[in-house]
Short mmCIF file of C-alpha atoms and ligand atoms in Angstrom, two decimals:
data_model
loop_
_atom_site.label_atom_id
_atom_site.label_comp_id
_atom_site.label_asym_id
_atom_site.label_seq_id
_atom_site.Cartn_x
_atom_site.Cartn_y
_atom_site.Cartn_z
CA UNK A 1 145.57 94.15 187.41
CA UNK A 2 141.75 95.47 187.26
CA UNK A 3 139.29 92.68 184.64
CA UNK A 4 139.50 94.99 181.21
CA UNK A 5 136.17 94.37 179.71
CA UNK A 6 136.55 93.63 176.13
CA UNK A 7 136.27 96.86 174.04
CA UNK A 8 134.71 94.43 171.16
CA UNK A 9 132.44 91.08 171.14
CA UNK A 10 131.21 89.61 167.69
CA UNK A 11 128.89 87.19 167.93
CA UNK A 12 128.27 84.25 164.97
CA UNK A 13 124.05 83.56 165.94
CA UNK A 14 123.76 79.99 165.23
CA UNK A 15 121.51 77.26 165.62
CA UNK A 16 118.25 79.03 165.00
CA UNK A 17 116.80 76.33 162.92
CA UNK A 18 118.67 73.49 164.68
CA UNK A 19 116.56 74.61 167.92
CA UNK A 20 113.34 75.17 166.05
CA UNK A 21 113.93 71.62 164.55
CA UNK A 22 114.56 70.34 168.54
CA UNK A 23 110.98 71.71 169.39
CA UNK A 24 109.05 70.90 165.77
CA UNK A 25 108.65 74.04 164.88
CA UNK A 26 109.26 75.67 161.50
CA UNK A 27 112.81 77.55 160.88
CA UNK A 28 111.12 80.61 161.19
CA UNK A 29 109.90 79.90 164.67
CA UNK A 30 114.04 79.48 165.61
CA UNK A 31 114.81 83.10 164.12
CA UNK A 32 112.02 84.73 165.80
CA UNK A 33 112.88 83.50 168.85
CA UNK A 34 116.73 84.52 168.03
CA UNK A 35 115.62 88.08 168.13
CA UNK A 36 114.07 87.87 171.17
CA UNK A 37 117.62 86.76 172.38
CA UNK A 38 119.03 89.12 170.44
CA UNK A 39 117.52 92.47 171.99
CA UNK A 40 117.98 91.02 175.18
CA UNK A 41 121.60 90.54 174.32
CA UNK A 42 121.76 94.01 173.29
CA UNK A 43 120.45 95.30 176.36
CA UNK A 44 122.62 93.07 178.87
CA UNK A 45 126.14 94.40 176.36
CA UNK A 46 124.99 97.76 177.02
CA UNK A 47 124.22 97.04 180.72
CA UNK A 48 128.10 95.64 180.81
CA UNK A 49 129.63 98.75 179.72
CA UNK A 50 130.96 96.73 176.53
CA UNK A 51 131.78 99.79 173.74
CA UNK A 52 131.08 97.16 170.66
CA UNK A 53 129.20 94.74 170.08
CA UNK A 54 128.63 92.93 166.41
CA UNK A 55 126.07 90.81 165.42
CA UNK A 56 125.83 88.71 162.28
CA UNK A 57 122.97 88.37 161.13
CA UNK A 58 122.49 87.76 157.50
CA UNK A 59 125.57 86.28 155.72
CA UNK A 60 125.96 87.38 152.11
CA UNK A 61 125.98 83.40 151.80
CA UNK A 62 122.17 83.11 153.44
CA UNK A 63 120.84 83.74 149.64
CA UNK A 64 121.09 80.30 149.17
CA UNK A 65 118.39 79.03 151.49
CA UNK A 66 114.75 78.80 150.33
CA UNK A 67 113.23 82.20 149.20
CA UNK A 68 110.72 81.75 151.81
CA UNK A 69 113.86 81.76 154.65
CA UNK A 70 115.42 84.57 153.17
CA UNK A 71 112.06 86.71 153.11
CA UNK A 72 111.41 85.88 157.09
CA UNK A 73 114.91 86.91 157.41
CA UNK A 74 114.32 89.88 155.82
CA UNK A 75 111.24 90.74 157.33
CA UNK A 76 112.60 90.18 160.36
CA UNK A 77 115.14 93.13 160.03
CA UNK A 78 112.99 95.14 159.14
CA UNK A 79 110.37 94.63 161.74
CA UNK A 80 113.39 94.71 164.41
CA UNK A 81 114.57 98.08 163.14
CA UNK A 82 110.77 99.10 163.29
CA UNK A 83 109.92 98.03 166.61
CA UNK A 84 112.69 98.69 168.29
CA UNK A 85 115.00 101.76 166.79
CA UNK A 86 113.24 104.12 168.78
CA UNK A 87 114.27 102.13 172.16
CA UNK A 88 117.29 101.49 170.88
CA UNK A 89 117.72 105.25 170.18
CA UNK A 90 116.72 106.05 173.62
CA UNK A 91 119.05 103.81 175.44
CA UNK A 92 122.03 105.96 173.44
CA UNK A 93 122.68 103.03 171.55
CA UNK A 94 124.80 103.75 167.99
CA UNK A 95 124.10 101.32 165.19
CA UNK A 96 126.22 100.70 162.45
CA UNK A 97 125.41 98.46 159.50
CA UNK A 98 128.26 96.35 157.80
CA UNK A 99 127.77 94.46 154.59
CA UNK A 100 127.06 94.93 151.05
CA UNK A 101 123.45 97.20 150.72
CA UNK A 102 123.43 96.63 147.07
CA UNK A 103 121.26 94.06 146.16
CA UNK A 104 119.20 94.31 149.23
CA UNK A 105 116.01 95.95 148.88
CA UNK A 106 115.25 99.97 148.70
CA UNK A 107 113.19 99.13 152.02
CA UNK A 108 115.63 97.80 153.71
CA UNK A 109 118.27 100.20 153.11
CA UNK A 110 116.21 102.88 153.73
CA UNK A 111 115.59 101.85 157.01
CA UNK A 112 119.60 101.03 157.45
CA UNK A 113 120.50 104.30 156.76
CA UNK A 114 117.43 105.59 159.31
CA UNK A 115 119.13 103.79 161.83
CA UNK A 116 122.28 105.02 161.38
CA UNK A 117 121.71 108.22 160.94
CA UNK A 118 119.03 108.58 164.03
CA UNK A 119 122.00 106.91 166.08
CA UNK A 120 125.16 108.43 164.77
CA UNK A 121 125.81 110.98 168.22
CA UNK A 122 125.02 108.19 170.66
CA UNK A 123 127.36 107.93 173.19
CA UNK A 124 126.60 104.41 174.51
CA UNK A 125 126.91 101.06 173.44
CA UNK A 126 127.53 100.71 169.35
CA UNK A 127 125.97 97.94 167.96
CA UNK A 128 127.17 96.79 164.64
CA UNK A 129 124.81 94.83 162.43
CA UNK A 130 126.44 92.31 159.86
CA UNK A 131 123.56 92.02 157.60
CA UNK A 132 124.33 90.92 153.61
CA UNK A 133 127.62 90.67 154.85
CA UNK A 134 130.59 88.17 153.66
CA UNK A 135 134.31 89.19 154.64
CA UNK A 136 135.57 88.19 151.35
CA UNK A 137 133.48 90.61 149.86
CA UNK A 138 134.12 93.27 152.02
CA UNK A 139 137.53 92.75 151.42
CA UNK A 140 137.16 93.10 147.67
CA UNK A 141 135.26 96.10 147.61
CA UNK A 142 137.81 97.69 149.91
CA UNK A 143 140.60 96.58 147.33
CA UNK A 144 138.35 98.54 144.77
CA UNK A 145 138.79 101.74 146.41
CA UNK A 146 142.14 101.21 147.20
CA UNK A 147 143.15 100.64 143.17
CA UNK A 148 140.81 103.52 142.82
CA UNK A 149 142.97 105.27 144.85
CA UNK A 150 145.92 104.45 143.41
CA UNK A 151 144.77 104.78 139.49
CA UNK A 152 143.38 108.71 140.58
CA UNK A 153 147.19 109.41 142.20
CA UNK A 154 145.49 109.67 145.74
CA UNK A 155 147.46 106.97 147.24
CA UNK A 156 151.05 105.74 146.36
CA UNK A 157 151.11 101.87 145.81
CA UNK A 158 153.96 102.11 148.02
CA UNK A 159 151.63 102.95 150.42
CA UNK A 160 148.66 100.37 150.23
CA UNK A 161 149.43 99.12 153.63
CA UNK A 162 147.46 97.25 156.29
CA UNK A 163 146.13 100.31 158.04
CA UNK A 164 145.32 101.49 154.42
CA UNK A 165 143.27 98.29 153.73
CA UNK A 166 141.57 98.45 157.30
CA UNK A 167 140.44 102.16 156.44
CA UNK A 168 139.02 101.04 153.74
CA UNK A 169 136.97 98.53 155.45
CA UNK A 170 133.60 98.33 156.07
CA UNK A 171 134.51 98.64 159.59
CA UNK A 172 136.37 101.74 159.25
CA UNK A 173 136.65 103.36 162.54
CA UNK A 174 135.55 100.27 164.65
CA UNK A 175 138.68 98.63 166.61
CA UNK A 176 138.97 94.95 165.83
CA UNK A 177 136.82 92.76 168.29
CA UNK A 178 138.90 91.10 171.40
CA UNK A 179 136.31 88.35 171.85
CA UNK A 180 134.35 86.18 168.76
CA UNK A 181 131.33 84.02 170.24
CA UNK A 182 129.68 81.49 167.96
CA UNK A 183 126.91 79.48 169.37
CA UNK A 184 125.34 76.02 168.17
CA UNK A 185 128.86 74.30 168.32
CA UNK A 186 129.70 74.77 165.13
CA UNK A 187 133.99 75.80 165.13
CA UNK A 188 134.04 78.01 162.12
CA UNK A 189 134.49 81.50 161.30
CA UNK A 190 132.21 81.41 158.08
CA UNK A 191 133.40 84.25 156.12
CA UNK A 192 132.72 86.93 159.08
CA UNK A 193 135.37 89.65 159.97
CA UNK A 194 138.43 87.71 158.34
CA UNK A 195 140.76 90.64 158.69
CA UNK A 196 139.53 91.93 161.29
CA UNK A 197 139.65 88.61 163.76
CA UNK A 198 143.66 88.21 163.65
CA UNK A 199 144.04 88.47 167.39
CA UNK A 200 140.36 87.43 168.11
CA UNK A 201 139.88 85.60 171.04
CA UNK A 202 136.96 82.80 170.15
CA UNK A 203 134.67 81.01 172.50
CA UNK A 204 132.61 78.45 171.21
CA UNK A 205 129.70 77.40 172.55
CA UNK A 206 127.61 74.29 172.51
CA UNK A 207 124.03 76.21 173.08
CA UNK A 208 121.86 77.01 169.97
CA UNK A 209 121.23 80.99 169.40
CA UNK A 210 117.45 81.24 170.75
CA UNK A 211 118.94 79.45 174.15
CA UNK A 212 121.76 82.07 174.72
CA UNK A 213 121.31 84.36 177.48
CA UNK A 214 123.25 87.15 179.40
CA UNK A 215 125.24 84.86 181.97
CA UNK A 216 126.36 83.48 178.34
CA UNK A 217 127.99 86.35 177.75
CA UNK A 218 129.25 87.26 181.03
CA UNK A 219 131.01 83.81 180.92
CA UNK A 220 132.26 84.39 177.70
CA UNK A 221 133.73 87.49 178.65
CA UNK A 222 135.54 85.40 182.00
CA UNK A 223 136.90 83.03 179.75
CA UNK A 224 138.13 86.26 177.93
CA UNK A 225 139.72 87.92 180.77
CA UNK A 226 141.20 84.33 181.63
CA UNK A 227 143.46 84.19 178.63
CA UNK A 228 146.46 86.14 177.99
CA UNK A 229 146.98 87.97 175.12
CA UNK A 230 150.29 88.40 173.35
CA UNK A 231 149.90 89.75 169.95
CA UNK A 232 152.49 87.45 168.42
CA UNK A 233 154.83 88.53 171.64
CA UNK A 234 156.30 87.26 174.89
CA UNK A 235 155.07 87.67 178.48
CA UNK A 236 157.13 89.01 181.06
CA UNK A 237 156.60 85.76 182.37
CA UNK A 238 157.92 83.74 179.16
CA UNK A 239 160.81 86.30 179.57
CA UNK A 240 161.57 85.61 183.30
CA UNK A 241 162.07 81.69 182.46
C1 FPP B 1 121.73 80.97 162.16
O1 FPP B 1 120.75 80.02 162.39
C2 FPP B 1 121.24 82.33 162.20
C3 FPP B 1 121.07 83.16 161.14
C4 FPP B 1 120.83 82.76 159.75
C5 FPP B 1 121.15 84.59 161.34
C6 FPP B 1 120.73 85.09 162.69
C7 FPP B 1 119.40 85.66 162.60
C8 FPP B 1 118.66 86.02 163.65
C9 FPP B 1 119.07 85.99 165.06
C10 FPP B 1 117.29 86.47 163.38
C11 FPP B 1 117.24 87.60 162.44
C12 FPP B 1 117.61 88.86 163.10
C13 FPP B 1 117.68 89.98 162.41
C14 FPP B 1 117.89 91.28 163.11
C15 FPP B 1 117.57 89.91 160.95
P1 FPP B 1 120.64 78.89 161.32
O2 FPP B 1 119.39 79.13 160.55
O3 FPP B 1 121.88 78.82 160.49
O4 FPP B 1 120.52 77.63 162.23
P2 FPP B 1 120.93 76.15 161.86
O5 FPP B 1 122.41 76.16 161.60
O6 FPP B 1 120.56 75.39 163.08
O7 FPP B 1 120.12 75.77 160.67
#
């Protein structure tokens, strides 16, 4: 049977601060560096012939570090879409933002919805970007539209379903990932892609985020291929004994 690359990855960047920490460096100093890892990440994914690839990057729970965090973290976005939408654009990569844009600046969504929209016919690699994003929220806003649904006599209740829910999702249209990394050894999903991670496969590794690099991934997506997936089923194997 031919190595199926995963249609999917989400990755959980952690460990910025823990490896800024490591060298005596200020926080700020570990999410700088995690972008550099980031757009290499990017590129390698793309490189790879991997369809989707997610990356969380601002949890809708971040708001409770210092304001001074949450500002680097925020100018950070928006110098990565700056500097680098135009590459990213030209390497036919699709981005797709996930995660609440109310309450984020009208600077920063702006420039969300410039990258979508520049992106939206690429053919290549779509990269997802969690950014203000918390699953139980996501979830709750999708139950919105669903009662909205319901109270306007669009939708039956009989039919609020799972597919229902999942079209209702921020991730509407983007197949559930195969493969969840989280660096920085940390075994947690943190309130990312709840719903969406029911047959996940998660790797965990021990390396912080700024120290993660493409034979990461390529590993990750071994270990991947290396475990069988049943979806709550049998293998033909199980069957045979
Ligand atoms: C976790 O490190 C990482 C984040 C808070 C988000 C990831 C952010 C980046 C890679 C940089 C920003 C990139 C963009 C595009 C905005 P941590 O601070 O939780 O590390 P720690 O657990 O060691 O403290």
């Amino acid at each position: 049977m031919p190595m199926s690359i995963p249609r999917h990855i989400a990755i959980i960047m952690d460990g910025n601060g823990r490896w800024a920490k490591a060298r005596g460096l200020p926080r700020t100093a570990g999410h700088k560096a995690g972008v550099e890892t980031l757009r290499e990440t990017i590129r390698a994914a793309g490189k790879m012939g991997i369809p989707f690839m997610t990356l969380f990057a601002f949890s809708s729970e971040n708001w409770s570090r210092p304001r001074s965090e949450v500002s680097d973290l925020m100018g950070l976005l928006k110098l990565f879409i700056r500097r680098d939408l135009a590459d990213l654009h030209r390497e036919n990569v699709r981005v797709r933002i996930i995660g609440e844009r109310e309450g984020l600046g009208k600077d920063i969504r702006a420039l969300l919805t410039e990258a979508e929209t520049l992106t939206d016919a690429n053919t290549g690699l779509t990269l997802v970007i969690a950014f203000n994003y918390g699953s139980r929220n996501e979830i709750a806003r999708a139950v919105q539209r669903l009662v909205a649904d319901v109270s306007a006599g669009v939708l039956a209740a009989d039919a609020v379903t799972p597919e229902a829910i999942t079209a209702r999702l921020d991730t509407a249209g983007i197949p559930d990932p195969d493969v969840i990394i989280r660096t920085s050894g940390e075994m947690r999903l943190s309130n990312f892609l709840l719903w969406q991670a029911a047959y996940s496969e998660f790797v965990f590794l021990p390396c912080y985020w700024p120290d993660f690099r493409p034979s990461n991934l390529a590993e990750a997506i071994e270990t991947f291929q290396m475990r069988e997936r049943r979806f709550g089923g049998v293998t033909a194997q199980d069957i045979a004994l």
